[in-house]
């Protein structure tokens, strides 16, 4: 056995002991063991060479595992609430969270053992305490089921999102096109698009966010913009004001769903520098771009 394999086996043994409350040992003569040892292969023919080191009955072992699970869940919820108290701002609350929402929160959050995820759940509890109705139960369920890959995609997405106040929603600007004039109906007009992959948000990332209902599946277009009429987006601590240089310009973008909007609030990311540069390059010909 290589050192790497030996380390993996030791790690696995440690995980098993942590979850079961008992160590597993290799049987010296597993051919003579009785069926009460509960050790069978997947085919049910050859006995498994490892068993639990304990004189307790399987019922007692099951009860101990249940106790360990309860202890872990209690520890998780205590950690999350402790983090929430430590980061809660000194502001006036707009009311108490709905009792049913709070019960759902406890049930879902008690299984969260990852420290980074615990911080997100703590933020949710703080946000709902300060402003009840900020996070829906659907958003909690989505967050609970998110994989590390999906969470990473959300993190990348957050660094590209701008907030449009008039729609009360986050979106990712993709570019624009200019509507063709009456005398040029065969041509769509000037068009500029941004390759989000160059800013770190790959197409598989986008599909992932669509699959878990954080992004709408189709590109969305704005109404035709008028020359000189500004439109403002908020990117974390920066604001971008776009002023069209001509009429009939249409912005295209991906829009976050309601669940996406709620979970985006948990990720406070400055604008992706590469995306900011690509955005300026794409829009500069037809828009005045002013950051503040």
Short mmCIF file of C-alpha atoms in Angstrom, two decimals:
data_model
loop_
_atom_site.label_atom_id
_atom_site.label_comp_id
_atom_site.label_asym_id
_atom_site.label_seq_id
_atom_site.Cartn_x
_atom_site.Cartn_y
_atom_site.Cartn_z
CA UNK A 1 0.00 0.00 0.00
CA UNK A 2 1.36 3.42 -0.93
CA UNK A 3 1.65 6.21 1.59
CA UNK A 4 -1.15 8.11 -0.15
CA UNK A 5 -3.48 5.11 0.06
CA UNK A 6 -2.55 4.57 3.70
CA UNK A 7 -3.36 8.19 4.50
CA UNK A 8 -6.71 7.91 2.70
CA UNK A 9 -7.62 4.80 4.71
CA UNK A 10 -6.65 6.48 7.97
CA UNK A 11 -8.74 9.52 7.05
CA UNK A 12 -11.70 7.30 6.14
CA UNK A 13 -11.39 5.39 9.42
CA UNK A 14 -11.37 8.68 11.33
CA UNK A 15 -14.50 9.90 9.52
CA UNK A 16 -16.31 6.65 10.24
CA UNK A 17 -15.42 6.80 13.94
CA UNK A 18 -16.58 10.41 14.09
CA UNK A 19 -19.97 9.61 12.56
CA UNK A 20 -20.62 6.20 14.14
CA UNK A 21 -19.06 6.77 17.54
CA UNK A 22 -17.13 3.51 17.22
CA UNK A 23 -13.93 2.41 15.51
CA UNK A 24 -13.82 -0.21 12.79
CA UNK A 25 -11.26 -3.01 13.08
CA UNK A 26 -10.07 -5.71 10.74
CA UNK A 27 -11.31 -9.15 11.75
CA UNK A 28 -8.66 -11.76 12.41
CA UNK A 29 -10.79 -14.69 11.32
CA UNK A 30 -13.81 -13.33 9.54
CA UNK A 31 -14.66 -16.75 8.07
CA UNK A 32 -15.84 -17.95 11.49
CA UNK A 33 -17.99 -14.94 12.33
CA UNK A 34 -21.72 -15.33 12.81
CA UNK A 35 -24.47 -13.59 10.84
CA UNK A 36 -25.22 -11.43 13.89
CA UNK A 37 -22.08 -9.42 13.07
CA UNK A 38 -24.03 -7.83 10.21
CA UNK A 39 -21.04 -8.02 7.86
CA UNK A 40 -21.83 -8.92 4.25
CA UNK A 41 -20.47 -7.97 0.86
CA UNK A 42 -22.63 -6.34 -1.80
CA UNK A 43 -23.25 -9.83 -3.26
CA UNK A 44 -24.12 -11.31 0.15
CA UNK A 45 -21.61 -14.15 -0.22
CA UNK A 46 -18.17 -13.16 1.05
CA UNK A 47 -17.97 -11.66 4.55
CA UNK A 48 -16.53 -8.15 4.91
CA UNK A 49 -13.13 -8.05 6.59
CA UNK A 50 -13.95 -5.08 8.88
CA UNK A 51 -16.40 -4.80 11.76
CA UNK A 52 -17.32 -2.42 14.59
CA UNK A 53 -15.19 -2.73 17.71
CA UNK A 54 -17.89 -2.77 20.37
CA UNK A 55 -19.69 -5.15 22.71
CA UNK A 56 -22.86 -3.06 22.47
CA UNK A 57 -25.88 -4.30 20.53
CA UNK A 58 -26.65 -2.79 17.13
CA UNK A 59 -29.61 -0.96 18.75
CA UNK A 60 -27.33 0.74 21.27
CA UNK A 61 -24.91 1.64 18.49
CA UNK A 62 -27.77 3.14 16.47
CA UNK A 63 -28.92 5.20 19.45
CA UNK A 64 -25.41 6.49 19.98
CA UNK A 65 -25.17 7.54 16.33
CA UNK A 66 -28.47 9.39 16.67
CA UNK A 67 -27.14 11.18 19.73
CA UNK A 68 -24.00 12.19 17.85
CA UNK A 69 -26.13 13.55 15.01
CA UNK A 70 -28.22 15.58 17.45
CA UNK A 71 -25.08 16.93 19.11
CA UNK A 72 -23.65 17.93 15.73
CA UNK A 73 -26.89 19.64 14.68
CA UNK A 74 -27.06 21.52 17.95
CA UNK A 75 -23.43 22.59 17.55
CA UNK A 76 -24.15 23.79 13.98
CA UNK A 77 -27.11 25.96 14.94
CA UNK A 78 -25.22 27.38 17.92
CA UNK A 79 -22.31 28.31 15.67
CA UNK A 80 -24.60 29.98 13.14
CA UNK A 81 -26.49 31.99 15.76
CA UNK A 82 -23.22 33.02 17.43
CA UNK A 83 -21.86 34.29 14.10
CA UNK A 84 -25.16 36.10 13.47
CA UNK A 85 -24.94 37.94 16.79
CA UNK A 86 -21.31 38.90 16.15
CA UNK A 87 -22.05 40.47 12.74
CA UNK A 88 -25.50 41.96 13.42
CA UNK A 89 -25.40 45.75 12.95
CA UNK A 90 -26.69 48.20 15.56
CA UNK A 91 -29.78 49.25 13.64
CA UNK A 92 -33.50 49.31 14.38
CA UNK A 93 -35.30 46.13 13.35
CA UNK A 94 -38.38 46.50 11.15
CA UNK A 95 -40.16 43.70 12.97
CA UNK A 96 -39.83 40.07 14.02
CA UNK A 97 -39.27 37.24 11.54
CA UNK A 98 -42.33 35.14 10.81
CA UNK A 99 -42.46 32.21 13.32
CA UNK A 100 -42.95 29.66 10.52
CA UNK A 101 -39.97 31.12 8.63
CA UNK A 102 -37.83 30.84 11.75
CA UNK A 103 -38.80 27.20 12.26
CA UNK A 104 -37.88 26.39 8.66
CA UNK A 105 -34.59 28.23 9.11
CA UNK A 106 -33.64 26.18 12.19
CA UNK A 107 -34.52 22.86 10.52
CA UNK A 108 -32.54 23.68 7.38
CA UNK A 109 -29.58 25.38 9.06
CA UNK A 110 -28.88 22.73 11.68
CA UNK A 111 -27.30 20.46 9.07
CA UNK A 112 -24.82 23.12 7.89
CA UNK A 113 -21.38 22.19 9.22
CA UNK A 114 -19.14 23.93 6.67
CA UNK A 115 -17.80 27.13 8.24
CA UNK A 116 -18.07 29.23 5.07
CA UNK A 117 -21.67 28.15 4.57
CA UNK A 118 -22.43 28.84 8.23
CA UNK A 119 -21.41 32.46 7.65
CA UNK A 120 -23.94 32.72 4.80
CA UNK A 121 -26.70 31.27 6.94
CA UNK A 122 -25.79 33.70 9.72
CA UNK A 123 -26.14 36.58 7.23
CA UNK A 124 -29.58 35.31 6.29
CA UNK A 125 -30.69 35.27 9.92
CA UNK A 126 -29.38 38.80 10.44
CA UNK A 127 -31.00 40.06 7.24
CA UNK A 128 -34.37 38.56 8.14
CA UNK A 129 -34.15 39.94 11.69
CA UNK A 130 -33.40 43.46 10.45
CA UNK A 131 -35.92 43.35 7.60
CA UNK A 132 -38.44 40.47 7.72
CA UNK A 133 -39.35 39.14 4.29
CA UNK A 134 -35.88 39.62 2.83
CA UNK A 135 -35.28 35.90 2.28
CA UNK A 136 -37.96 33.44 1.22
CA UNK A 137 -38.16 29.83 2.37
CA UNK A 138 -37.57 28.86 -1.27
CA UNK A 139 -34.22 30.66 -1.17
CA UNK A 140 -33.30 28.81 2.03
CA UNK A 141 -34.11 25.49 0.39
CA UNK A 142 -32.08 26.39 -2.70
CA UNK A 143 -29.08 27.40 -0.60
CA UNK A 144 -29.35 24.18 1.45
CA UNK A 145 -29.17 22.06 -1.71
CA UNK A 146 -26.37 24.01 -3.41
CA UNK A 147 -23.17 22.15 -4.16
CA UNK A 148 -19.73 23.69 -3.87
CA UNK A 149 -19.62 24.02 -7.67
CA UNK A 150 -22.94 25.87 -7.69
CA UNK A 151 -21.83 28.14 -4.85
CA UNK A 152 -18.66 28.93 -6.80
CA UNK A 153 -20.72 29.83 -9.88
CA UNK A 154 -22.84 32.19 -7.75
CA UNK A 155 -19.68 33.82 -6.39
CA UNK A 156 -18.39 34.45 -9.93
CA UNK A 157 -21.79 35.72 -11.02
CA UNK A 158 -22.02 38.15 -8.09
CA UNK A 159 -18.86 39.96 -9.19
CA UNK A 160 -20.52 40.77 -12.54
CA UNK A 161 -23.96 41.80 -11.28
CA UNK A 162 -25.25 45.33 -11.42
CA UNK A 163 -28.33 46.46 -9.53
CA UNK A 164 -31.00 48.29 -11.50
CA UNK A 165 -33.15 50.22 -9.04
CA UNK A 166 -36.16 50.78 -11.27
CA UNK A 167 -36.55 47.01 -11.69
CA UNK A 168 -35.37 46.23 -8.14
CA UNK A 169 -33.24 43.43 -9.52
CA UNK A 170 -29.69 42.35 -10.26
CA UNK A 171 -28.56 41.72 -13.81
CA UNK A 172 -25.46 41.04 -15.90
CA UNK A 173 -25.03 43.42 -18.82
CA UNK A 174 -24.10 41.56 -22.02
CA UNK A 175 -23.89 44.42 -24.52
CA UNK A 176 -26.24 46.32 -26.79
CA UNK A 177 -27.50 46.70 -30.32
CA UNK A 178 -28.88 49.63 -32.27
CA UNK A 179 -32.23 49.20 -33.96
CA UNK A 180 -32.02 49.56 -37.75
CA UNK A 181 -33.51 52.66 -39.27
CA UNK A 182 -36.59 52.65 -41.49
CA UNK A 183 -34.32 52.80 -44.54
CA UNK A 184 -32.11 49.93 -43.39
CA UNK A 185 -34.50 47.16 -42.32
CA UNK A 186 -32.26 44.35 -43.60
CA UNK A 187 -29.50 45.12 -41.10
CA UNK A 188 -29.85 44.88 -37.36
CA UNK A 189 -27.49 47.74 -36.85
CA UNK A 190 -24.45 48.10 -34.64
CA UNK A 191 -24.09 45.32 -32.08
CA UNK A 192 -21.57 44.73 -29.31
CA UNK A 193 -21.47 41.70 -27.03
CA UNK A 194 -19.31 40.70 -24.07
CA UNK A 195 -17.85 37.22 -23.73
CA UNK A 196 -18.47 36.54 -20.05
CA UNK A 197 -16.03 33.62 -20.17
CA UNK A 198 -13.23 36.17 -20.53
CA UNK A 199 -14.35 37.62 -17.19
CA UNK A 200 -14.35 34.26 -15.42
CA UNK A 201 -18.02 33.29 -15.78
CA UNK A 202 -17.99 30.36 -18.21
CA UNK A 203 -20.98 29.11 -20.18
CA UNK A 204 -21.19 25.97 -17.98
CA UNK A 205 -21.34 28.33 -14.96
CA UNK A 206 -24.23 30.18 -16.60
CA UNK A 207 -26.08 26.93 -17.34
CA UNK A 208 -25.54 25.83 -13.74
CA UNK A 209 -27.11 29.05 -12.43
CA UNK A 210 -30.03 28.63 -14.82
CA UNK A 211 -30.52 25.00 -13.76
CA UNK A 212 -30.87 25.96 -10.09
CA UNK A 213 -33.18 28.85 -10.98
CA UNK A 214 -30.89 31.73 -10.07
CA UNK A 215 -30.75 33.13 -13.63
CA UNK A 216 -33.57 33.38 -16.18
CA UNK A 217 -32.86 31.14 -19.15
CA UNK A 218 -33.16 33.77 -21.89
CA UNK A 219 -31.36 37.01 -22.58
CA UNK A 220 -33.55 40.01 -21.87
CA UNK A 221 -33.62 43.28 -23.80
CA UNK A 222 -34.32 46.73 -22.44
CA UNK A 223 -36.76 49.16 -23.98
CA UNK A 224 -35.29 51.46 -26.62
CA UNK A 225 -33.17 54.11 -24.92
CA UNK A 226 -33.35 57.78 -25.82
CA UNK A 227 -30.35 59.95 -26.57
CA UNK A 228 -29.10 61.78 -23.49
CA UNK A 229 -31.37 59.88 -21.08
CA UNK A 230 -29.08 58.30 -18.44
CA UNK A 231 -29.55 54.90 -16.84
CA UNK A 232 -27.70 53.96 -13.65
CA UNK A 233 -26.45 50.63 -12.30
CA UNK A 234 -24.91 49.88 -8.91
CA UNK A 235 -21.94 47.52 -8.74
CA UNK A 236 -21.21 46.97 -5.03
CA UNK A 237 -19.56 50.27 -3.97
CA UNK A 238 -19.44 51.75 -7.49
CA UNK A 239 -22.14 53.25 -9.67
CA UNK A 240 -22.15 53.22 -13.46
CA UNK A 241 -24.13 55.85 -15.36
CA UNK A 242 -24.71 55.08 -19.03
CA UNK A 243 -25.84 57.93 -21.26
CA UNK A 244 -26.85 56.97 -24.83
CA UNK A 245 -25.22 59.05 -27.57
CA UNK A 246 -28.12 58.33 -29.96
CA UNK A 247 -31.65 56.97 -30.04
CA UNK A 248 -32.87 53.39 -30.54
CA UNK A 249 -30.16 51.71 -28.45
CA UNK A 250 -31.17 48.48 -26.71
CA UNK A 251 -29.24 46.88 -23.85
CA UNK A 252 -29.14 43.09 -23.49
CA UNK A 253 -28.60 41.31 -20.19
CA UNK A 254 -29.12 38.22 -18.07
CA UNK A 255 -31.51 38.84 -15.19
CA UNK A 256 -31.43 37.13 -11.82
CA UNK A 257 -34.61 35.47 -10.60
CA UNK A 258 -36.19 36.41 -7.27
CA UNK A 259 -34.25 33.57 -5.62
CA UNK A 260 -31.09 34.75 -7.37
CA UNK A 261 -31.66 38.31 -6.16
CA UNK A 262 -32.05 37.14 -2.57
CA UNK A 263 -28.97 34.91 -2.58
CA UNK A 264 -26.88 37.55 -4.39
CA UNK A 265 -27.33 39.76 -1.31
CA UNK A 266 -25.28 37.24 0.66
CA UNK A 267 -22.25 37.67 -1.61
CA UNK A 268 -20.65 41.08 -1.30
CA UNK A 269 -18.16 41.20 -4.16
CA UNK A 270 -16.49 44.19 -5.82
CA UNK A 271 -16.95 44.36 -9.57
CA UNK A 272 -14.73 42.00 -11.55
CA UNK A 273 -11.95 44.22 -12.98
CA UNK A 274 -11.74 42.28 -16.22
CA UNK A 275 -15.50 42.51 -16.70
CA UNK A 276 -15.41 46.27 -15.97
CA UNK A 277 -12.80 46.71 -18.72
CA UNK A 278 -14.75 44.56 -21.22
CA UNK A 279 -17.95 46.46 -20.41
CA UNK A 280 -16.32 49.82 -21.04
CA UNK A 281 -14.83 48.62 -24.33
CA UNK A 282 -18.15 47.25 -25.56
CA UNK A 283 -20.21 50.34 -24.68
CA UNK A 284 -17.84 53.26 -25.27
CA UNK A 285 -18.79 53.81 -28.93
CA UNK A 286 -22.49 54.42 -28.30
CA UNK A 287 -22.58 55.32 -24.59
CA UNK A 288 -20.91 57.77 -22.27
CA UNK A 289 -19.72 55.65 -19.32
CA UNK A 290 -19.23 57.44 -16.01
CA UNK A 291 -18.19 55.67 -12.79
CA UNK A 292 -18.72 57.21 -9.38
#
